[in-house]
mmCIF file of C-alpha atoms in Angstrom:
data_model
loop_
_atom_site.group_PDB
_atom_site.id
_atom_site.type_symbol
_atom_site.label_atom_id
_atom_site.label_comp_id
_atom_site.label_asym_id
_atom_site.label_seq_id
_atom_site.Cartn_x
_atom_site.Cartn_y
_atom_site.Cartn_z
ATOM 1 C CA MET A 142 3.322 -4.078 9.294
ATOM 2 C CA ASN A 143 4.875 -5.518 6.184
ATOM 3 C CA ARG A 144 4.305 -3.093 3.349
ATOM 4 C CA ARG A 145 5.881 -5.276 0.691
ATOM 5 C CA ALA A 146 2.801 -7.348 -0.011
ATOM 6 C CA PRO A 147 3.098 -7.314 -3.849
ATOM 7 C CA LEU A 148 6.640 -8.722 -3.680
ATOM 8 C CA CYS A 149 5.581 -11.272 -1.060
ATOM 9 C CA ILE A 150 2.644 -12.394 -3.161
ATOM 10 C CA LEU A 151 4.863 -12.797 -6.243
ATOM 11 C CA THR A 152 7.487 -14.724 -4.283
ATOM 12 C CA ILE A 153 4.900 -16.967 -2.659
ATOM 13 C CA SER A 154 3.217 -17.645 -5.987
ATOM 14 C CA LEU A 155 6.508 -18.740 -7.556
ATOM 15 C CA LEU A 156 7.696 -20.904 -4.689
ATOM 16 C CA ALA A 157 4.665 -22.447 -2.990
ATOM 17 C CA PRO A 158 2.234 -25.169 -4.038
ATOM 18 C CA THR A 159 -1.327 -24.066 -4.793
ATOM 19 C CA VAL A 160 -2.859 -25.209 -1.494
ATOM 20 C CA ALA A 161 -0.141 -23.571 0.608
ATOM 21 C CA LEU A 162 -0.364 -20.458 -1.565
ATOM 22 C CA SER A 163 -3.968 -19.897 -0.527
ATOM 23 C CA ASP A 164 -3.078 -20.021 3.176
ATOM 24 C CA LYS A 165 -0.027 -17.786 2.778
ATOM 25 C CA LEU A 166 -1.901 -15.330 0.584
ATOM 26 C CA ASP A 167 -4.659 -15.085 3.187
ATOM 27 C CA ALA A 168 -2.043 -14.347 5.856
ATOM 28 C CA VAL A 169 -0.398 -11.613 3.753
ATOM 29 C CA VAL A 170 -3.730 -9.993 2.896
ATOM 30 C CA ASN A 171 -5.018 -10.189 6.478
ATOM 31 C CA GLY A 172 -1.769 -8.620 7.682
ATOM 32 C CA GLU A 173 -2.234 -5.655 5.339
ATOM 33 C CA VAL A 174 -5.976 -4.996 5.711
ATOM 34 C CA GLY A 175 -5.729 -2.878 8.869
ATOM 35 C CA ASN A 176 -3.120 -0.542 7.400
ATOM 36 C CA LEU A 177 -4.956 -0.244 4.087
ATOM 37 C CA VAL A 178 -8.226 0.605 5.849
ATOM 38 C CA ASP A 179 -6.418 3.272 7.890
ATOM 39 C CA ILE A 180 -4.972 4.812 4.712
ATOM 40 C CA TYR A 181 -8.375 4.657 3.002
ATOM 41 C CA LYS A 182 -10.061 6.413 5.929
ATOM 42 C CA ASP A 183 -7.319 9.044 6.155
ATOM 43 C CA ILE A 184 -7.590 9.911 2.458
ATOM 44 C CA HIS A 185 -11.376 10.198 2.678
ATOM 45 C CA GLU A 186 -11.313 12.215 5.907
ATOM 46 C CA HIS A 187 -9.018 14.754 4.242
ATOM 47 C CA ALA A 188 -10.573 15.102 0.810
ATOM 48 C CA GLU A 189 -8.761 17.317 -1.686
ATOM 49 C CA LEU A 190 -9.788 18.897 -4.956
ATOM 50 C CA SER A 191 -8.913 17.063 -8.130
ATOM 51 C CA HIS A 192 -5.371 17.885 -9.350
ATOM 52 C CA HIS A 193 -4.576 19.477 -5.950
ATOM 53 C CA GLU A 194 -3.974 16.283 -3.958
ATOM 54 C CA GLU A 195 -0.832 17.438 -2.149
ATOM 55 C CA ARG A 196 -1.579 15.687 1.149
ATOM 56 C CA THR A 197 -2.691 12.500 -0.587
ATOM 57 C CA ALA A 198 0.426 12.486 -2.783
ATOM 58 C CA ALA A 199 2.653 12.962 0.269
ATOM 59 C CA LEU A 200 0.884 10.093 2.039
ATOM 60 C CA ALA A 201 1.303 7.799 -0.970
ATOM 61 C CA ALA A 202 4.974 8.788 -1.338
ATOM 62 C CA GLY A 203 5.617 8.051 2.327
ATOM 63 C CA GLU A 204 3.982 4.624 2.115
ATOM 64 C CA LEU A 205 5.946 3.759 -1.017
ATOM 65 C CA ARG A 206 9.198 4.811 0.671
ATOM 66 C CA LYS A 207 8.371 2.617 3.677
ATOM 67 C CA ALA A 208 7.921 -0.271 1.239
ATOM 68 C CA GLY A 209 11.421 0.327 -0.146
ATOM 69 C CA TYR A 210 10.610 2.225 -3.340
ATOM 70 C CA THR A 211 12.480 5.280 -4.613
ATOM 71 C CA VAL A 212 10.002 8.145 -4.935
ATOM 72 C CA THR A 213 10.316 11.389 -6.886
ATOM 73 C CA GLU A 214 7.976 14.084 -5.633
ATOM 74 C CA HIS A 215 6.668 17.375 -7.043
ATOM 75 C CA VAL A 216 6.639 16.205 -10.668
ATOM 76 C CA GLY A 217 3.791 17.457 -12.778
#
C-alpha cells in the first residue's frame, strides 16, 4: 500500500482540477483505509500505559520509515 498519502494529496491538490481532485482524493483515501484500520486495531489490541507506549512508538516509527521519513527513536 502507498503510505505517502499526505504527499500525494498535496501533489494532487496542486496539479488537478477540482472535479478530478475529488475522484483522485477518494482513490487515495480508499487505498489507505485498510492499512489505517489495521494499525488502529493493533494499537487498541495492545494498549499501553500513558508515557510507556514503547510498542506503539515502535509501530509509528516503522510506519513513518516505510513512508520515507527519517525517524529518531528513544528520545524523551
